[in-house]
Amino acid sequence: DAKTTQPPSMDCAEGRAANLPCNHSTISGNEYVYWYRQIHSQGPQYIIHGLKNNETNEMASLIITEDRKSSTLILPHATLRDTAVYYCIVSAETSYDKVIFGPGTSLSVIP
Amino acid sequence: GAVVSQHPSRVICKSGTSVKIECRSLDFQATTMFWYRQFPKQSLMLMATSNEGSKATYEQGVEKDKFLINHASLTLSTLTVTSAHPEDSSFYICSAIPTGAVDNEKLFFGSGTQLSVL
């Protein structure tokens, strides 16, 4: 079973920030928080990952709470192309253990 | 970023025939690849872990004799759906982890194969 829980769906106005929450209360000390997204009928795409510090890249920012039990993915200026299912996953980095996907959050960016 | 090529993107076959899906890492080597299946409006379900040069590890409930996996090189894994039936119709996706030091903390996915069994 997935180790994370996410809201099933969210809406966001185009141009506004999209904040996608994820709970991972049973995360282990060596596990990272990963985010992937899947646009309809395509393979998932890596977005970002982090251990305990906040992370930012060209796609998004990742905010992890101090106790590491939850995190938020932030898309600073959502566009229509960001409409996708977003998956939050916990996994050890460079681990070849299987990665289990939960249901994810279906984000709809509205014009 | 690293590219994973999956082929074919779409295949239609008759019931009882076999279908082979290829997953290639184009610009990196991958000791380990994963195969997923996804039904409409559902999440990805891990089917098996493919390891180069050894037997694949199948998840519980996945028939290894029906879903044959071969990972004969560091850049190619294949999934063969044998004696396909309509209930095997699904979206199949592969993923790979780079074996080297670059990007080895990320999963890279193919674009998926939509299998329709008539």
Short mmCIF file of C-alpha atoms in Angstrom, two decimals:
data_model
loop_
_atom_site.label_atom_id
_atom_site.label_comp_id
_atom_site.label_asym_id
_atom_site.label_seq_id
_atom_site.Cartn_x
_atom_site.Cartn_y
_atom_site.Cartn_z
CA ASP A 1 0.00 0.00 0.00
CA ALA A 2 1.03 3.58 -0.62
CA LYS A 3 2.51 5.35 2.38
CA THR A 4 0.97 8.69 1.49
CA THR A 5 -2.47 10.28 1.47
CA GLN A 6 -3.53 13.07 -0.86
CA PRO A 7 -6.81 14.80 -1.67
CA PRO A 8 -8.39 13.15 -4.70
CA SER A 9 -8.89 16.36 -6.64
CA MET A 10 -8.19 20.09 -6.63
CA ASP A 11 -8.92 23.08 -8.81
CA CYS A 12 -6.65 26.05 -9.39
CA ALA A 13 -7.13 29.23 -11.39
CA GLU A 14 -4.68 29.76 -14.22
CA GLY A 15 -1.81 32.00 -13.16
CA ARG A 16 -2.33 31.37 -9.47
CA ALA A 17 -0.21 29.18 -7.24
CA ALA A 18 -1.29 25.56 -6.90
CA ASN A 19 -0.57 24.06 -3.47
CA LEU A 20 -0.87 20.30 -3.36
CA PRO A 21 -0.70 18.69 0.10
CA CYS A 22 0.52 15.25 1.02
CA ASN A 23 0.52 13.38 4.33
CA HIS A 24 3.23 10.82 5.02
CA SER A 25 3.10 10.33 8.78
CA THR A 26 4.93 6.97 8.71
CA ILE A 27 7.91 8.16 6.69
CA SER A 28 11.22 6.62 7.74
CA GLY A 29 14.39 8.56 8.47
CA ASN A 30 16.08 7.56 5.22
CA GLU A 31 13.07 8.09 2.99
CA TYR A 32 12.69 11.03 0.67
CA VAL A 33 9.49 12.66 -0.50
CA TYR A 34 9.10 12.46 -4.26
CA TRP A 35 6.57 14.11 -6.53
CA TYR A 36 5.66 12.91 -10.00
CA ARG A 37 2.88 13.97 -12.30
CA GLN A 38 1.02 12.22 -15.09
CA ILE A 39 -0.64 14.09 -17.88
CA HIS A 40 -3.50 12.18 -19.44
CA SER A 41 -2.44 9.12 -21.47
CA GLN A 42 1.28 9.73 -20.89
CA GLY A 43 3.90 8.24 -18.62
CA PRO A 44 4.59 9.98 -15.30
CA GLN A 45 7.18 12.74 -15.10
CA TYR A 46 9.56 13.47 -12.22
CA ILE A 47 8.99 16.88 -10.62
CA ILE A 48 11.05 17.21 -7.46
CA HIS A 49 12.16 15.40 -4.33
CA GLY A 50 13.56 16.25 -0.91
CA LEU A 51 14.56 14.82 2.45
CA LYS A 52 13.89 17.52 5.04
CA ASN A 53 14.92 20.84 3.59
CA ASN A 54 12.69 22.79 1.26
CA GLU A 55 13.61 22.35 -2.37
CA THR A 56 13.03 24.39 -5.51
CA ASN A 57 13.69 23.74 -9.15
CA GLU A 58 12.46 25.08 -12.45
CA MET A 59 9.18 23.21 -12.15
CA ALA A 60 8.09 23.57 -8.56
CA SER A 61 8.89 24.06 -4.90
CA LEU A 62 8.63 21.42 -2.20
CA ILE A 63 7.91 22.40 1.37
CA ILE A 64 8.43 19.67 3.99
CA THR A 65 7.27 20.16 7.58
CA GLU A 66 9.85 19.99 10.31
CA ASP A 67 8.50 16.68 11.61
CA ARG A 68 8.51 15.40 7.99
CA LYS A 69 5.00 14.03 8.36
CA SER A 70 3.60 16.14 5.57
CA SER A 71 4.65 18.20 2.60
CA THR A 72 3.29 20.59 0.00
CA LEU A 73 4.12 20.81 -3.65
CA ILE A 74 3.82 24.34 -4.98
CA LEU A 75 3.41 25.22 -8.63
CA PRO A 76 3.96 29.00 -8.42
CA HIS A 77 2.06 30.06 -11.54
CA ALA A 78 -0.17 27.27 -12.74
CA THR A 79 -0.88 26.98 -16.45
CA LEU A 80 -3.40 24.87 -18.32
CA ARG A 81 -0.56 22.45 -19.17
CA ASP A 82 -0.18 21.71 -15.46
CA THR A 83 -3.51 19.90 -15.47
CA ALA A 84 -2.51 16.38 -14.46
CA VAL A 85 -2.58 13.78 -11.71
CA TYR A 86 0.10 14.51 -9.10
CA TYR A 87 1.58 11.65 -7.13
CA CYS A 88 3.37 12.03 -3.80
CA ILE A 89 5.63 9.08 -2.99
CA VAL A 90 8.07 8.27 -0.22
CA SER A 91 11.12 6.23 -1.09
CA ALA A 92 14.73 5.82 -0.13
CA GLU A 93 16.96 7.74 -2.53
CA THR A 94 18.71 5.66 -5.17
CA SER A 95 16.71 2.76 -3.90
CA TYR A 96 15.92 -0.03 -6.23
CA ASP A 97 13.04 -1.09 -4.05
CA LYS A 98 9.69 -0.91 -5.76
CA VAL A 99 7.93 2.43 -5.89
CA ILE A 100 4.24 2.26 -5.07
CA PHE A 101 1.86 4.86 -6.46
CA GLY A 102 -1.23 5.92 -4.54
CA PRO A 103 -4.31 7.46 -6.18
CA GLY A 104 -2.70 10.92 -6.39
CA THR A 105 -4.39 14.30 -6.73
CA SER A 106 -6.10 15.24 -9.95
CA LEU A 107 -5.32 18.92 -10.46
CA SER A 108 -7.49 20.89 -12.85
CA VAL A 109 -6.19 24.31 -13.85
CA ILE A 110 -9.11 26.47 -14.84
CA PRO A 111 -8.86 29.37 -17.32
CA GLY B 1 16.83 14.59 -18.60
CA ALA B 2 17.15 10.89 -19.33
CA VAL B 3 14.83 9.46 -21.97
CA VAL B 4 12.95 6.17 -21.88
CA SER B 5 11.45 5.03 -25.15
CA GLN B 6 8.51 2.64 -25.07
CA HIS B 7 7.18 0.92 -28.17
CA PRO B 8 4.57 0.49 -29.49
CA SER B 9 2.46 3.33 -28.16
CA ARG B 10 -0.73 1.58 -29.12
CA VAL B 11 -1.52 -1.99 -30.15
CA ILE B 12 -4.70 -3.82 -30.98
CA CYS B 13 -4.63 -7.60 -31.07
CA LYS B 14 -6.94 -10.55 -31.25
CA SER B 15 -7.72 -12.63 -28.21
CA GLY B 16 -5.26 -15.49 -27.81
CA THR B 17 -2.31 -13.79 -29.46
CA SER B 18 0.84 -12.52 -27.79
CA VAL B 19 2.07 -8.95 -27.71
CA LYS B 20 5.58 -7.70 -26.97
CA ILE B 21 6.24 -4.25 -25.53
CA GLU B 22 9.75 -2.80 -25.56
CA CYS B 23 11.23 -0.36 -23.09
CA ARG B 24 14.57 1.24 -23.93
CA SER B 25 16.72 3.66 -21.99
CA LEU B 26 18.13 5.84 -24.76
CA ASP B 27 20.95 7.73 -23.09
CA PHE B 28 21.66 5.84 -19.90
CA GLN B 29 22.03 2.33 -18.59
CA ALA B 30 19.48 0.82 -16.28
CA THR B 31 20.11 -2.26 -14.22
CA THR B 32 16.58 -2.08 -12.90
CA MET B 33 13.37 -1.31 -14.72
CA PHE B 34 9.78 -1.49 -13.52
CA TRP B 35 6.60 -2.43 -15.34
CA TYR B 36 3.25 -0.92 -14.36
CA ARG B 37 -0.30 -1.40 -15.52
CA GLN B 38 -2.94 1.29 -15.34
CA PHE B 39 -6.67 0.91 -15.84
CA PRO B 40 -8.83 3.92 -16.74
CA LYS B 41 -9.10 6.50 -13.97
CA GLN B 42 -6.95 4.41 -11.67
CA SER B 43 -3.39 4.77 -10.41
CA LEU B 44 -0.36 2.87 -11.64
CA MET B 45 -0.15 -0.67 -10.35
CA LEU B 46 3.30 -2.21 -10.12
CA MET B 47 3.45 -5.52 -11.96
CA ALA B 48 7.09 -6.50 -11.72
CA THR B 49 10.65 -5.40 -11.21
CA SER B 50 12.97 -6.24 -14.08
CA ASN B 51 16.64 -6.80 -13.30
CA GLU B 52 19.28 -7.06 -16.00
CA GLY B 53 20.67 -10.54 -16.29
CA SER B 54 18.35 -12.14 -13.77
CA LYS B 55 14.76 -13.17 -13.34
CA ALA B 56 12.11 -10.54 -12.81
CA THR B 57 10.38 -10.17 -9.47
CA TYR B 58 6.61 -10.21 -9.81
CA GLU B 59 4.10 -8.60 -7.50
CA GLN B 60 1.50 -10.72 -5.80
CA GLY B 61 -1.32 -11.64 -8.12
CA VAL B 62 0.65 -11.06 -11.33
CA GLU B 63 1.07 -14.24 -13.36
CA LYS B 64 4.69 -14.62 -14.39
CA ASP B 65 3.85 -17.11 -17.11
CA LYS B 66 1.40 -14.69 -18.66
CA PHE B 67 3.49 -11.55 -18.40
CA LEU B 68 6.96 -12.55 -19.55
CA ILE B 69 9.70 -10.08 -18.78
CA ASN B 70 13.16 -10.14 -20.33
CA HIS B 71 15.91 -7.70 -19.39
CA ALA B 72 18.75 -8.95 -21.52
CA SER B 73 20.76 -5.74 -21.68
CA LEU B 74 21.33 -2.61 -19.64
CA THR B 75 19.19 -0.58 -22.02
CA LEU B 76 16.32 -2.88 -22.94
CA SER B 77 13.53 -4.62 -21.09
CA THR B 78 10.60 -6.31 -22.79
CA LEU B 79 7.18 -7.30 -21.52
CA THR B 80 5.32 -9.98 -23.46
CA VAL B 81 1.64 -10.46 -22.77
CA THR B 82 1.01 -14.07 -23.74
CA SER B 83 -2.35 -15.39 -24.88
CA ALA B 84 -3.91 -12.00 -24.39
CA HIS B 85 -7.56 -11.71 -23.40
CA PRO B 86 -9.87 -8.70 -23.28
CA GLU B 87 -9.31 -8.31 -19.54
CA ASP B 88 -5.61 -7.68 -20.30
CA SER B 89 -6.57 -4.51 -22.12
CA SER B 90 -4.84 -1.73 -20.24
CA PHE B 91 -2.22 1.01 -20.34
CA TYR B 92 1.22 -0.50 -19.70
CA ILE B 93 4.07 1.76 -18.56
CA CYS B 94 7.72 1.05 -17.97
CA SER B 95 10.20 3.01 -15.91
CA ALA B 96 13.93 2.91 -15.34
CA ILE B 97 16.47 4.15 -12.82
CA PRO B 98 19.86 5.23 -14.22
CA THR B 99 22.61 2.94 -13.02
CA GLY B 100 25.31 5.58 -13.11
CA ALA B 101 25.88 8.50 -10.78
CA VAL B 102 23.77 10.98 -12.72
CA ASP B 103 20.03 11.18 -11.96
CA ASN B 104 20.13 7.83 -10.19
CA GLU B 105 17.66 9.07 -7.60
CA LYS B 106 14.85 9.52 -10.12
CA LEU B 107 12.51 7.27 -12.02
CA PHE B 108 12.19 7.94 -15.73
CA PHE B 109 9.09 6.67 -17.47
CA GLY B 110 8.20 5.58 -20.94
CA SER B 111 5.22 7.13 -22.68
CA GLY B 112 3.13 4.02 -22.19
CA THR B 113 1.50 1.40 -24.39
CA GLN B 114 -2.26 1.19 -24.77
CA LEU B 115 -3.15 -2.46 -25.33
CA SER B 116 -6.58 -3.33 -26.64
CA VAL B 117 -7.48 -7.01 -26.93
CA LEU B 118 -10.48 -7.79 -29.11
#
